[in-house]
Short mmCIF file of C-alpha atoms and ligand atoms in Angstrom, two decimals:
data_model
loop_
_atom_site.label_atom_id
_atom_site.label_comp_id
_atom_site.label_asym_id
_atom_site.label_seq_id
_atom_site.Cartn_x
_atom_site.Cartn_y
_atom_site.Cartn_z
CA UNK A 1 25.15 -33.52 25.35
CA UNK A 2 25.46 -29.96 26.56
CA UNK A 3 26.65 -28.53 23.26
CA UNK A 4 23.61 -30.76 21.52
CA UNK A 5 21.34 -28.49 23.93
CA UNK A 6 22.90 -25.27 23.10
CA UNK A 7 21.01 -24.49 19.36
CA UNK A 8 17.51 -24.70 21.10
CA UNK A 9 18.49 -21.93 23.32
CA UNK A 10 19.73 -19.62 20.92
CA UNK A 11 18.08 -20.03 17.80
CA UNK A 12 15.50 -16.90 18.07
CA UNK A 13 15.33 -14.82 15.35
CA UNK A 14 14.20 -11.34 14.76
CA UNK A 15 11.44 -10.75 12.36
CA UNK A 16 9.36 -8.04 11.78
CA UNK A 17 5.60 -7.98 10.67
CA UNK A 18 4.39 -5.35 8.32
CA UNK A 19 0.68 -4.48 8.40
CA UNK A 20 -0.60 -1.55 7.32
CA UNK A 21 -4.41 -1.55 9.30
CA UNK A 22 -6.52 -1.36 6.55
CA UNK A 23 -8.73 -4.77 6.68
CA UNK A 24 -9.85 -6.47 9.38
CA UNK A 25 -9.11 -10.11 8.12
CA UNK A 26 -5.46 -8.92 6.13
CA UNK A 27 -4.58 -8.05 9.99
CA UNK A 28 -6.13 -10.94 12.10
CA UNK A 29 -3.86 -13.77 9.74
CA UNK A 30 -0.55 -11.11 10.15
CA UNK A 31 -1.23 -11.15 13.89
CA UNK A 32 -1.72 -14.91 14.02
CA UNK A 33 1.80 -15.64 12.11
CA UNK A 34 3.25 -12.96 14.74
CA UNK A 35 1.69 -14.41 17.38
CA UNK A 36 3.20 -17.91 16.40
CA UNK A 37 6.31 -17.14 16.21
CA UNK A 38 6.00 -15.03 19.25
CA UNK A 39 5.14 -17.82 21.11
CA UNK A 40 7.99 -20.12 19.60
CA UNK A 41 10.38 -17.87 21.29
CA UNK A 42 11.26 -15.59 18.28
CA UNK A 43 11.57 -11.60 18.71
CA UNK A 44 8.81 -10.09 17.00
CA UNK A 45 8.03 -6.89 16.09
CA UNK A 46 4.76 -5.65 14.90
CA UNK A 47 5.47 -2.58 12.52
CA UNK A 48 1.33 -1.16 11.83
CA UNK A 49 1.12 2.15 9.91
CA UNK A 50 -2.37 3.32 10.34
CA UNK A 51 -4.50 3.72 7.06
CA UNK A 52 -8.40 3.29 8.46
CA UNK A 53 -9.20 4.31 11.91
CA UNK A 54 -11.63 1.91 13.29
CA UNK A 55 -8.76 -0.78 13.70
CA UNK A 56 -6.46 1.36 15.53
CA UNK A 57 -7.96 0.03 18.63
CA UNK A 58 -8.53 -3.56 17.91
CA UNK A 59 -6.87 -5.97 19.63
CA UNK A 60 -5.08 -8.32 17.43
CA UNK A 61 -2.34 -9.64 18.84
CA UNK A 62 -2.27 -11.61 22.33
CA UNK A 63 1.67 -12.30 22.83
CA UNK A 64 2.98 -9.73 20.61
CA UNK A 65 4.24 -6.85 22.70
CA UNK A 66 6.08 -4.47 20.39
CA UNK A 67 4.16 -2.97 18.46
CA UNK A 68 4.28 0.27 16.42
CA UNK A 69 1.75 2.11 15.11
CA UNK A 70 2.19 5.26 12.71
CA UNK A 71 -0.53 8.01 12.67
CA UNK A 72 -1.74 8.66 9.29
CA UNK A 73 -0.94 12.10 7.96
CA UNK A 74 -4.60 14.47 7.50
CA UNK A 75 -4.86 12.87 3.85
CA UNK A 76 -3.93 9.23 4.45
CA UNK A 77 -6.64 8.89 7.03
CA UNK A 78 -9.40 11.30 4.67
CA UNK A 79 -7.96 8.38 2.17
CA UNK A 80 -9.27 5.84 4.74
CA UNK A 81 -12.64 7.25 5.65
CA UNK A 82 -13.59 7.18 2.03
CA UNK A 83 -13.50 3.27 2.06
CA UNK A 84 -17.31 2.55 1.87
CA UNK A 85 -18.75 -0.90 1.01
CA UNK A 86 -22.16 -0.62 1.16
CA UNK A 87 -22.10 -0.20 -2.81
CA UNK A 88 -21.39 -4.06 -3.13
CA UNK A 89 -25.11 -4.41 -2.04
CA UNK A 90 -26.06 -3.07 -4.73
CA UNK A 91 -23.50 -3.22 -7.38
CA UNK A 92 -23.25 -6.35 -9.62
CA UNK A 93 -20.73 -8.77 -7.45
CA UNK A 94 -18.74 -10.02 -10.67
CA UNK A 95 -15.08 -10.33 -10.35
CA UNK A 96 -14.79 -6.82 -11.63
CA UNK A 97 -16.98 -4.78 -9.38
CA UNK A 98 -13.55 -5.07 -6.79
CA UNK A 99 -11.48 -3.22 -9.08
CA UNK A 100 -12.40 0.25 -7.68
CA UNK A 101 -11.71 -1.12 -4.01
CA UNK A 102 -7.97 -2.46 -4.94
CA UNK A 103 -7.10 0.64 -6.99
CA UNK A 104 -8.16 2.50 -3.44
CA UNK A 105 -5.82 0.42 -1.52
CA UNK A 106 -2.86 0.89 -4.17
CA UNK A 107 -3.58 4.43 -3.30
CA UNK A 108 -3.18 4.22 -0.23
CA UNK A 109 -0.19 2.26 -0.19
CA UNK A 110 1.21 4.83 -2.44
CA UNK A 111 0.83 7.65 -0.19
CA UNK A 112 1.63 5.65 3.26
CA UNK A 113 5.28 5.03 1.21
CA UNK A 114 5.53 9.02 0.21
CA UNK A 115 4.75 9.34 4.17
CA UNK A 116 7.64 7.15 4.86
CA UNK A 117 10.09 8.48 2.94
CA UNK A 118 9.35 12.50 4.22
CA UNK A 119 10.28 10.81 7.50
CA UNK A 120 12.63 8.38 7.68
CA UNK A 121 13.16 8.47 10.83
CA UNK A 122 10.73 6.12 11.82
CA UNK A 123 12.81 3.31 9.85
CA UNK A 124 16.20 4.72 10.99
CA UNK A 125 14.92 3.35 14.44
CA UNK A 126 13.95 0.32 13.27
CA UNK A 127 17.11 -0.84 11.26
CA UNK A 128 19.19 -0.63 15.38
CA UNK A 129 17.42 -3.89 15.45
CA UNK A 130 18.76 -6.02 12.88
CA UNK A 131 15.99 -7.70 11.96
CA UNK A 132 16.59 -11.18 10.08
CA UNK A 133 13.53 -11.18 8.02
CA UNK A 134 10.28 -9.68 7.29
CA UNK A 135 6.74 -10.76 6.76
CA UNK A 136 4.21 -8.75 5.03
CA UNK A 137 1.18 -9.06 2.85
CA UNK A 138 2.05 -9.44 -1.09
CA UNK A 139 -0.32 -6.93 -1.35
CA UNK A 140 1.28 -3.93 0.29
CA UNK A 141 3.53 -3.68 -2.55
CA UNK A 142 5.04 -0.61 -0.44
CA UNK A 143 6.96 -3.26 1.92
CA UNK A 144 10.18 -3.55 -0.20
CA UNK A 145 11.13 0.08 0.23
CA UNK A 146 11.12 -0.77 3.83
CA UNK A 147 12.87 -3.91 4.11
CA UNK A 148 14.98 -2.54 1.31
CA UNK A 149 16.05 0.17 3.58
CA UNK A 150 16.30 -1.79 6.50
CA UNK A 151 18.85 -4.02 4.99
CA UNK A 152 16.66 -7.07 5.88
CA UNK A 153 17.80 -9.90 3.59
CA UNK A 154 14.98 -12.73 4.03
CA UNK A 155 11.63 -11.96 3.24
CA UNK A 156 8.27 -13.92 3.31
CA UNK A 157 5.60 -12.78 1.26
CA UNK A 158 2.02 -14.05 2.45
CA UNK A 159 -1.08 -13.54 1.46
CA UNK A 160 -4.51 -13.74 3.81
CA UNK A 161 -6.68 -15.20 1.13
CA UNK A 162 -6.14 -18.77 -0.54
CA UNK A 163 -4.68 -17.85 -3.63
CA UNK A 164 -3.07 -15.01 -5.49
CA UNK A 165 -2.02 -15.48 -9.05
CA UNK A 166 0.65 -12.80 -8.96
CA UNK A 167 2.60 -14.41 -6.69
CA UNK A 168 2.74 -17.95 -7.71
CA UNK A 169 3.70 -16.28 -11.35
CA UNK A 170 6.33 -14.61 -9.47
CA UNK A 171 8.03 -17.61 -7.84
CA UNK A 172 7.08 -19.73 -11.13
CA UNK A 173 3.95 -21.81 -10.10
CA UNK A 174 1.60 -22.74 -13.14
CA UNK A 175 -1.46 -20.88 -12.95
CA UNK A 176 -3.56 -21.89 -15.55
CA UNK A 177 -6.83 -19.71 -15.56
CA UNK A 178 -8.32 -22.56 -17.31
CA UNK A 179 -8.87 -24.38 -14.38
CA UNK A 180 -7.79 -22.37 -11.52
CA UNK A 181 -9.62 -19.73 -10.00
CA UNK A 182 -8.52 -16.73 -9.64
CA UNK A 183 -8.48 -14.93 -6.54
CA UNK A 184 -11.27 -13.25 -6.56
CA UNK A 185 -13.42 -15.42 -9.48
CA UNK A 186 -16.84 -16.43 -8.86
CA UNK A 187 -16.06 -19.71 -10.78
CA UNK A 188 -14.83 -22.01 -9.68
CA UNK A 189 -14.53 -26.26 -10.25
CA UNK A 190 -16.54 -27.70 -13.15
CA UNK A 191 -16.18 -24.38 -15.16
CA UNK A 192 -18.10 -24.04 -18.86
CA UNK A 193 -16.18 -23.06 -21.63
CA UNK A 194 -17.77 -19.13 -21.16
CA UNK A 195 -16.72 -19.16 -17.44
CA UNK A 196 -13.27 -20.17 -18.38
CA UNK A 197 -12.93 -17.60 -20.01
CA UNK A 198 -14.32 -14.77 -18.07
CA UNK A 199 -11.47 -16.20 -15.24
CA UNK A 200 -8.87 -15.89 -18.25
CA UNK A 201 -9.89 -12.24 -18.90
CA UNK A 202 -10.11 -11.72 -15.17
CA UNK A 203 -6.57 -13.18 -14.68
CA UNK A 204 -5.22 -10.84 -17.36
CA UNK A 205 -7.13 -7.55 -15.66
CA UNK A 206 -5.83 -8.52 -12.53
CA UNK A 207 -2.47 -9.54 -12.64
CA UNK A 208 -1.61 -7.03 -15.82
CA UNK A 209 -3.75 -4.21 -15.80
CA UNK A 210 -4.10 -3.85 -11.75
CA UNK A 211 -0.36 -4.18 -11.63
CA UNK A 212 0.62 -2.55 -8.09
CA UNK A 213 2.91 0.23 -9.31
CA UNK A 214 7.15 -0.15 -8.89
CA UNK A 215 8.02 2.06 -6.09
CA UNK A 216 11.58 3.51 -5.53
CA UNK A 217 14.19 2.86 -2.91
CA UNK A 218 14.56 4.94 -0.48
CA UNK A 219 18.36 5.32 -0.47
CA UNK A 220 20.22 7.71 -2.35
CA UNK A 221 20.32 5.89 -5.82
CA UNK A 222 16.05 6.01 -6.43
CA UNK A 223 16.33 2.74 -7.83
CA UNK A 224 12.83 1.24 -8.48
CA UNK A 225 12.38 -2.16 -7.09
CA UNK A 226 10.61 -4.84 -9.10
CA UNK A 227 8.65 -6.74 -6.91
CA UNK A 228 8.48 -9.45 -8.45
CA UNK A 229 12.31 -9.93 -8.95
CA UNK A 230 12.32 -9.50 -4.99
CA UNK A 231 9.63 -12.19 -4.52
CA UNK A 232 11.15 -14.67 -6.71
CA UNK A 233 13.86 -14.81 -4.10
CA UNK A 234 11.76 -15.48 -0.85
CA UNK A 235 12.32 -18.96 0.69
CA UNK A 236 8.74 -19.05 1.99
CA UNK A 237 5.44 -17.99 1.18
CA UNK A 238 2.67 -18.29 3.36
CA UNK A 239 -0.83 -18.23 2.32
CA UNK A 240 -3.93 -18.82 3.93
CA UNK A 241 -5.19 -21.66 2.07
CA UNK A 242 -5.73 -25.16 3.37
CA UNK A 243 -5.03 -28.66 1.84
CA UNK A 244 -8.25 -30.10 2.31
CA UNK A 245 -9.99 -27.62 1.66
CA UNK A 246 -9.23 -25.30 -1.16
CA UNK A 247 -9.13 -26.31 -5.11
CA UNK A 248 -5.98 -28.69 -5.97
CA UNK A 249 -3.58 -26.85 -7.75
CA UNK A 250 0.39 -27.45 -8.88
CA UNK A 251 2.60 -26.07 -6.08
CA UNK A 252 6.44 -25.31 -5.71
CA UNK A 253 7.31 -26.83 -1.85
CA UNK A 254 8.44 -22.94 -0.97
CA UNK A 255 4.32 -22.14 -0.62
CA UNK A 256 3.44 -22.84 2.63
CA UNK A 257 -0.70 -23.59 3.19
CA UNK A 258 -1.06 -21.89 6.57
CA UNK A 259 -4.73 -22.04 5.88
CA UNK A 260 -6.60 -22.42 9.07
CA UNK A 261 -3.96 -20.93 11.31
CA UNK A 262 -6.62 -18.28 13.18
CA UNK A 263 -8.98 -21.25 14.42
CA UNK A 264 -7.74 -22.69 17.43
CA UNK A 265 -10.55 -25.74 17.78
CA UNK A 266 -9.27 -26.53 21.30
CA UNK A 267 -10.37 -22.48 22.39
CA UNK A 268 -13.58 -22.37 20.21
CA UNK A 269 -14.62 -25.28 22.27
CA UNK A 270 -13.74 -24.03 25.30
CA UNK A 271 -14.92 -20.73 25.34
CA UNK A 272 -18.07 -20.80 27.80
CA UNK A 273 -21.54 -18.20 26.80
CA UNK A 274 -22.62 -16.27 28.83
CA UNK A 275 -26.36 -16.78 30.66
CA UNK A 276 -27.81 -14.51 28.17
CA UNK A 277 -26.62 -16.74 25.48
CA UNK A 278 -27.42 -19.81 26.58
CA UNK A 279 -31.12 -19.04 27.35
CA UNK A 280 -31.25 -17.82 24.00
CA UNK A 281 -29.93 -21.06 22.57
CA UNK A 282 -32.87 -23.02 24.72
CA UNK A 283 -35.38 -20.94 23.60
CA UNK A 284 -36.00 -23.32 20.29
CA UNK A 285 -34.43 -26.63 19.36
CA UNK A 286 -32.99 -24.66 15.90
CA UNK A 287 -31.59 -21.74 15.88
CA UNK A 288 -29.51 -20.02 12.95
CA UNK A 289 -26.83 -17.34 13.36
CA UNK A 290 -27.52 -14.71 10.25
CA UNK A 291 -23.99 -12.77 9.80
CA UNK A 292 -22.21 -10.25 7.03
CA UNK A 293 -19.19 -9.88 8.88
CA UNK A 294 -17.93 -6.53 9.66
CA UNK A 295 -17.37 -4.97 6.33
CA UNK A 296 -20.34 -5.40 4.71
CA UNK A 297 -23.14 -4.41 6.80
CA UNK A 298 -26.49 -5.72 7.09
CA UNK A 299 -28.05 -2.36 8.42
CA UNK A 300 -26.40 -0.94 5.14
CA UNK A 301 -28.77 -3.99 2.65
CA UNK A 302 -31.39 -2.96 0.21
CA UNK A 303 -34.86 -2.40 2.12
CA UNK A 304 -36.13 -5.25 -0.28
CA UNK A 305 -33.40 -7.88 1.53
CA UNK A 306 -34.23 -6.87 5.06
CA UNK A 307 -37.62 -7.60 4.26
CA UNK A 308 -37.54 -10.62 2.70
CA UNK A 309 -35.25 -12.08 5.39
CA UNK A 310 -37.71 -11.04 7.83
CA UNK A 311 -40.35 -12.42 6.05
CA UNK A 312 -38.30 -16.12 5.92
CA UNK A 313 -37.81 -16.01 9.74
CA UNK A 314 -41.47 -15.31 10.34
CA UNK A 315 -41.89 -18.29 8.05
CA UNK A 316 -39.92 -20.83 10.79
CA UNK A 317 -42.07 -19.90 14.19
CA UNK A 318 -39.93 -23.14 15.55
CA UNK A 319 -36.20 -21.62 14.90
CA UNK A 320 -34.62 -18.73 16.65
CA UNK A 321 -33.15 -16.49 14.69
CA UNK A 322 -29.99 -14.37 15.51
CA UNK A 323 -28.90 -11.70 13.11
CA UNK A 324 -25.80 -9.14 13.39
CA UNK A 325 -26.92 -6.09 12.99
CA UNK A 326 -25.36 -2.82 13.47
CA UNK A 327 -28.27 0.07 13.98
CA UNK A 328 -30.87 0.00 16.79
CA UNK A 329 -33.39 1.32 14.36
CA UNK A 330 -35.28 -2.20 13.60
CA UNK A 331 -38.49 -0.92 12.74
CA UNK A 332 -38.61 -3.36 9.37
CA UNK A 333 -38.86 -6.35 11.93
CA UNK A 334 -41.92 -5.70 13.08
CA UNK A 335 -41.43 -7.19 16.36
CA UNK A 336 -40.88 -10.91 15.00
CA UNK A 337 -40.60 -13.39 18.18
CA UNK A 338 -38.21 -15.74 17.21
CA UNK A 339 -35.55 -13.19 16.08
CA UNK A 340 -32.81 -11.14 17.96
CA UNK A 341 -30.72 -8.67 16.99
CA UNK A 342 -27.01 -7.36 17.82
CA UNK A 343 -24.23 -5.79 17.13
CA UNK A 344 -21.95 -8.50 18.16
CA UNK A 345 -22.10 -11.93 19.03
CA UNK A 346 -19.58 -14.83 19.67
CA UNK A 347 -19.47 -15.70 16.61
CA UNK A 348 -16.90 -18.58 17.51
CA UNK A 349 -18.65 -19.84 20.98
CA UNK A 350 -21.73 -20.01 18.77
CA UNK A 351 -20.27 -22.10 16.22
CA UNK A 352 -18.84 -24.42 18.59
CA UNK A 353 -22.17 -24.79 20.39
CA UNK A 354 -24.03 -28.18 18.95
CA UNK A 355 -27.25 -25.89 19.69
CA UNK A 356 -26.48 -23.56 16.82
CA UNK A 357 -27.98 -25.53 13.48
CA UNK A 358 -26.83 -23.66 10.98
CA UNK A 359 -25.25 -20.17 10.17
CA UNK A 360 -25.79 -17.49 7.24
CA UNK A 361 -23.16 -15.90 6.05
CA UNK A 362 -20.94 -13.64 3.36
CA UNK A 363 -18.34 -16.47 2.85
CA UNK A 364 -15.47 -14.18 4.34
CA UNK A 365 -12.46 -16.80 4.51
CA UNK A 366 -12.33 -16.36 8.25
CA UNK A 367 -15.75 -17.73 8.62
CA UNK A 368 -16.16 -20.30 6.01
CA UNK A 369 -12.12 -21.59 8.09
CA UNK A 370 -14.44 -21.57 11.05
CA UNK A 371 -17.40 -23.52 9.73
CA UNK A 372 -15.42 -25.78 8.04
CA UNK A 373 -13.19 -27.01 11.15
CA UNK A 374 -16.64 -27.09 13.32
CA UNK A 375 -18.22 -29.44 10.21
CA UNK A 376 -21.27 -26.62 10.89
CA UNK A 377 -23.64 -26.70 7.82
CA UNK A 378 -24.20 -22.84 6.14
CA UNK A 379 -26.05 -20.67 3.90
CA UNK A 380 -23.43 -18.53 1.54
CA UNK A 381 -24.12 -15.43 0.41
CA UNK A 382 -20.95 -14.37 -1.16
CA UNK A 383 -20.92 -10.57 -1.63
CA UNK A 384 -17.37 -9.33 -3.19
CA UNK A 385 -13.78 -10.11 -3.40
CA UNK A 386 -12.85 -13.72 -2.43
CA UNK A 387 -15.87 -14.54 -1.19
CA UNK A 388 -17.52 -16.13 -4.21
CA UNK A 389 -14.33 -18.05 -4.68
CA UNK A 390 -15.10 -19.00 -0.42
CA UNK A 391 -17.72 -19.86 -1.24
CA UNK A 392 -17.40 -22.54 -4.04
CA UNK A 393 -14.67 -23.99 -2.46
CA UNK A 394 -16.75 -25.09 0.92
CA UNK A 395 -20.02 -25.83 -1.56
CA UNK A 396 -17.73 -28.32 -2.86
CA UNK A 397 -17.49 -30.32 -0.26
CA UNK A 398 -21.40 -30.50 0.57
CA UNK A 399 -21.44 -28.65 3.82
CA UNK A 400 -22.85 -25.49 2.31
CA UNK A 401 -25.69 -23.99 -0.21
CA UNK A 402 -24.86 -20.84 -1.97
CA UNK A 403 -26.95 -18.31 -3.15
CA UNK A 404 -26.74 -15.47 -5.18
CA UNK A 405 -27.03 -11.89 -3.06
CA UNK A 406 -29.93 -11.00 -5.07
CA UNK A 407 -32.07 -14.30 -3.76
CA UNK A 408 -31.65 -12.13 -0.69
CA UNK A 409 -34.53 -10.62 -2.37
CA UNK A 410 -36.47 -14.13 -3.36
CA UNK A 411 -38.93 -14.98 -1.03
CA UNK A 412 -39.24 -18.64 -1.94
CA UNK A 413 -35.53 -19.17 -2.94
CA UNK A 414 -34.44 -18.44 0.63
CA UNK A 415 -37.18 -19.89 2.27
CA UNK A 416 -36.22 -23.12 0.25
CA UNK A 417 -32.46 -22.60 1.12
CA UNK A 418 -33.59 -22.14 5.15
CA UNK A 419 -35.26 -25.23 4.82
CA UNK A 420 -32.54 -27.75 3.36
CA UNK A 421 -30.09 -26.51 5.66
CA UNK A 422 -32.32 -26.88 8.71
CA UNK A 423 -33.53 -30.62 7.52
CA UNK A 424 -31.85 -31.70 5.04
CA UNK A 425 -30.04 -34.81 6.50
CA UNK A 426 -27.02 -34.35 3.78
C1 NAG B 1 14.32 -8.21 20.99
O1 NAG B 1 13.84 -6.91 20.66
C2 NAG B 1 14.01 -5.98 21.69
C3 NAG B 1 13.37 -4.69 21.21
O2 NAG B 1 13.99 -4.24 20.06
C4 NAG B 1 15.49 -5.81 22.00
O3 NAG B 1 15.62 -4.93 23.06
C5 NAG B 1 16.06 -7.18 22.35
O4 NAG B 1 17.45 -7.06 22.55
C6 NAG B 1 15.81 -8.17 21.27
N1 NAG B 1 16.27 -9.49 21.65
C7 NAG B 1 17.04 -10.23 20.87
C8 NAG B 1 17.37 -11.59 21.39
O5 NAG B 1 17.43 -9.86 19.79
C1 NAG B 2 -5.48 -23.13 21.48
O1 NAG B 2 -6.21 -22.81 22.62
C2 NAG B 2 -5.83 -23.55 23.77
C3 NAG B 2 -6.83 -23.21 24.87
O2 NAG B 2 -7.05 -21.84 24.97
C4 NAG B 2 -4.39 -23.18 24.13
O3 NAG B 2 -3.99 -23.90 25.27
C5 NAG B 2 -3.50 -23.53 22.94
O4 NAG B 2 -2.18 -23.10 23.21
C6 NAG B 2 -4.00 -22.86 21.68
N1 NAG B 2 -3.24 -23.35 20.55
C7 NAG B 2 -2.62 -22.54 19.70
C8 NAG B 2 -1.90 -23.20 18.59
O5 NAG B 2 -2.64 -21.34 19.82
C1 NAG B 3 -21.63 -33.89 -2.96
O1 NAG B 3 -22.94 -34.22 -3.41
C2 NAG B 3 -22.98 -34.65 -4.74
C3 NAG B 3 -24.45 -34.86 -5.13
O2 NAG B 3 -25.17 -35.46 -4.09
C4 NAG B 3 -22.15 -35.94 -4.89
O3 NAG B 3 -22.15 -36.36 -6.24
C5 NAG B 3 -20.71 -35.65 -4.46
O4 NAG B 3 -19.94 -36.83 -4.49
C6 NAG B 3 -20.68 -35.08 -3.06
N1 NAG B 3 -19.31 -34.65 -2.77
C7 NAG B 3 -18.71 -34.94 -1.61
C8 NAG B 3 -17.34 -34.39 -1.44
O5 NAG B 3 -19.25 -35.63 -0.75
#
C-alpha cells in the first residue's frame, strides 16, 4: 500500500512557460495552462520577455508565482509601440489584410532572440533548474533557441486559436484547404467553389510565404533549427479549440482540444455585480452589452459606425444599451437615455447574468468560448485575424448572426440584426 502511495507524491514536474507579452489573448490561454498545472502540483515557471508595454502589468496568472519578465531593449519596445490596429477599421478584413500584423510579430520575435543571445545570461540561470519540458506558443518560432539551449528535451507546442495549419502539417495531420479553414479564413463550412479556393491560396500564403524564419542555436556550432523537424517530435499539442464547437476535422490523438480552458462556468456564475451594475441591469427588461475587446477599439471606429450604432440604440427606447468604450469624449451620442458607456465592464458577470439579452461583439475566441458555454445569443462583427473564422464557427450552431464590419455602417441591416437577436425565439 505505502509504496502504491508513493508516485502521487513525487510525480511533479518542472515545466516552463514561454510567453513573450505581446497579445492579450496569446497570454491569458499560456497563463491558464500554467495555472493548471500549477495547481496540479507541478513546478512552474513563467519565463515573459516583454515586447508591448501595456501588458507588463496585467495580471495573468493567479497561482503562478515565478515569474520572469525581461525588459525590452530601447528598439524592441519602439518595435512594440508601433503595433496599431485601428487600420483594421478601415482596411478590407480579408484573410490577407493580417499579413502586415504577423510579419510585425516575426519581427519582433527576431529581435527578442538577437536580445537573448547578446545576453545569455538570463538562460544560463534558467538551465540550474532542469526543467523537464516547455510550453510555448507555435508562433514564437524564437522558443527553440531557448529550450535548445536549455537542454529541455520535451516540448509542447500550443497554439491560442483553434487551428493552425502549420502545425498539424508539421506533426502530419491532413489539412485539406478544401474544406478546412484556415486559421485566419473568413470561410468557413458550406464553402463555393471560389471560396475554396481563396482558403487554398490563403493556405499557401500563409504556411509558405509567411514562413517564420529558421533561427540559429545558440551554442557554439550556429546550427539553424528547423522548427518543424522539432515539432514533429512533441508528444502533445495543445490548442485552443473545442470538440463541440469548432469545424470537424481529421486529428492525430497527440492534439489535445484544450478549447474552453479560460472559462471557469462555476466562477462566471458566481461572481456577484456590484450595486451600480445591477441597477443598471433593472433599468429595462433587455439590455445588450456592445464590446470590441481590447485590441480593436471602438473609440478608434469610423465616425460613420459610431453613428449608426447610436442611431440603432435610439431606435430600441425599451433596451439598455452598454457599450465599451475607451475615450470620455462622447459627444456623437448625443445624450441617448438608454445607453452607457465605459471603459470596462465585467464582461463575464454580465454574461452570466440571465438579465443581459444579448451581447455585440468582434468574435475574439475568448468571447465567442464565453458566449458559447453561457448558451448567450450574439451579434458578430468579426474584424481581423481569427475572428471571421470565430465567428462562422458559433453561427453554425444558431446562437449567433454575423455581420459584415461595414453593416456597422447600415442603418437598417443592424437595426434588423438588433431586432432578431432581441426577439427572435430561435
Ligand atoms: C521548484 O522551483 C524552485 C525555483 O526554481 C526551486 O527552488 C525548487 O527546488 C523547485 N522544486 C522542485 C520540486 O523541483
Ligand atoms: C472554477 O471556479 C471555482 C469557484 O471560483 C473554483 O472553486 C474552481 O476551482 C475553478 N475551477 C477551475 C478548473 O479552475
Ligand atoms: C440552424 O438553423 C438552420 C435553419 O433554420 C437549420 O437548418 C439547422 O439545422 C440549424 N442548425 C442547428 C445546429 O440547429
Amino acid at each position: 500500500m505505502f509504496f502504491c502511495f508513493l508516485p502521487q507524491f513525487t510525480l511533479s514536474y518542472n515545466f516552463l512557460v514561454f510567453c513573450p507579452l505581446f497579445a492579450h489573448s496569446h497570454h491569458q490561454f499560456l497563463a491558464k495552462i500554467a495555472d493548471t498545472l500549477t495547481e496540479a502540483g507541478h513546478n512552474v515557471t513563467f519565463f515573459a520577455p516583454i515586447l508591448v508595454r501595456e501588458y507588463e502589468n496585467v495580471k495573468y496568472l493567479e497561482y503562478t508565482k515565478d515569474i520572469i519578465y525581461i525588459q525590452p531593449d530601447e528598439e524592441l519596445e519602439k518595435m512594440g509601440e508601433a503595433a496599431d490596429y485601428s487600420n483594421f477599421w478601415k482596411e478590407d478584413a480579408g484573410m490577407f489584410s493580417f499579413v502586415p500584423a504577423v510579419q510585425r510579430f516575426f519581427k519582433m520575435f527576431v529581435k527578442l532572440n538577437e536580445n537573448l543571445e547578446k545576453d545569455l545570461s538570463v538562460l544560463d540561470k534558467l538551465k540550474d533548474r532542469n526543467f523537464d519540458a516547455m510550453i510555448f506558443e507555435t508562433l514564437a518560432f524564437c522558443a527553440h533557441p531557448i529550450h535548445e539551449y536549455l537542454g529541455i528535451k520535451t516540448i509542447f507546442p500550443s497554439f491560442s486559436m483553434t487551428h493552425m495549419t502549420e502545425i498539424s502539417k508539421a506533426i502530419g495531420e491532413p489539412t485539406s484547404p478544401s474544406f478546412l479553414p484556415t486559421t485566419v479564413s473568413p470561410y468557413a463550412g458550406q464553402m463555393t467553389f471560389k471560396e475554396r479556393l481563396l482558403n487554398t491560396l490563403g493556405d499557401f500564403i500563409f504556411t509558405h510565404i509567411l514562413k517564420p524564419p529558421s533561427l540559429k542555436s545558440f551554442r557554439g556550432d550556429k546550427e539553424y533549427l528547423d522548427s518543424n523537424e522539432i515539432q514533429a517530435k512533441a508528444p502533445f499539442v495543445f490548442i485552443n479549440s473545442n470538440t463541440f464547437l469548432d469545424f470537424p476535422r481529421p486529428m492525430l490523438a497527440k492534439t489535445i482540444n484544450i478549447g474552453g480552458i479560460s472559462v471557469n462556468v462555476t466562477q462566471m456564475r458566481q461572481e456577484k455585480l456590484s450595486s451600480k451594475y445591477n441597477e443598471i441591469l433593472n433599468e429595462r427588461s433587455q439590455t445588450v452589452l456592445i464590446s470590441f475587446g481590447s485590441m480593436i477599439r471602438s473609440s478608434e471606429m469610423p465616425q460613420e459606425y459610431k453613428k449608426t450604432i447610436v442611431k440603432v440604440i435610439e431606435s430600441f427606447p425599451a433596451v439598455t444599451f452598454l457599450w465599451k468604450y475607451e475615450s470620455e469624449n462622447v459627444e456623437f451620442s448625443k445624450k441617448v437615455k438608454n445607453l452607457h458607456f465605459s471603459k470596462w465592464f465585467p464582461q463575464t458577470a454580465l454574461l452570466a447574468d440571465s438579465r443581459l439579452t444579448a451581447f455585440i461583439t468582434h468574435a475574439g475566441l475568448g468571447s465567442v468560448n464565453e458566449l458559447s458555454y453561457m448558451g448567450k445569443p450574439a451579434i458578430l462583427v468579426p474584424i481581423f485575424a481569427d475572428q471571421m473564422r470565430n465567428a462562422k464557427m458559433l453561427a453554425r450552431h444558431n446562437g449567433s448572426i454575423t455581420l459584415r464590419r461595414e453593416d456597422l455602417g447600415v442603418f437598417e441591416n443592424l437595426r434588423s440584426a438588433v431586432n432578431s437577436i432581441l426577439n427572435d425565439k430561435r
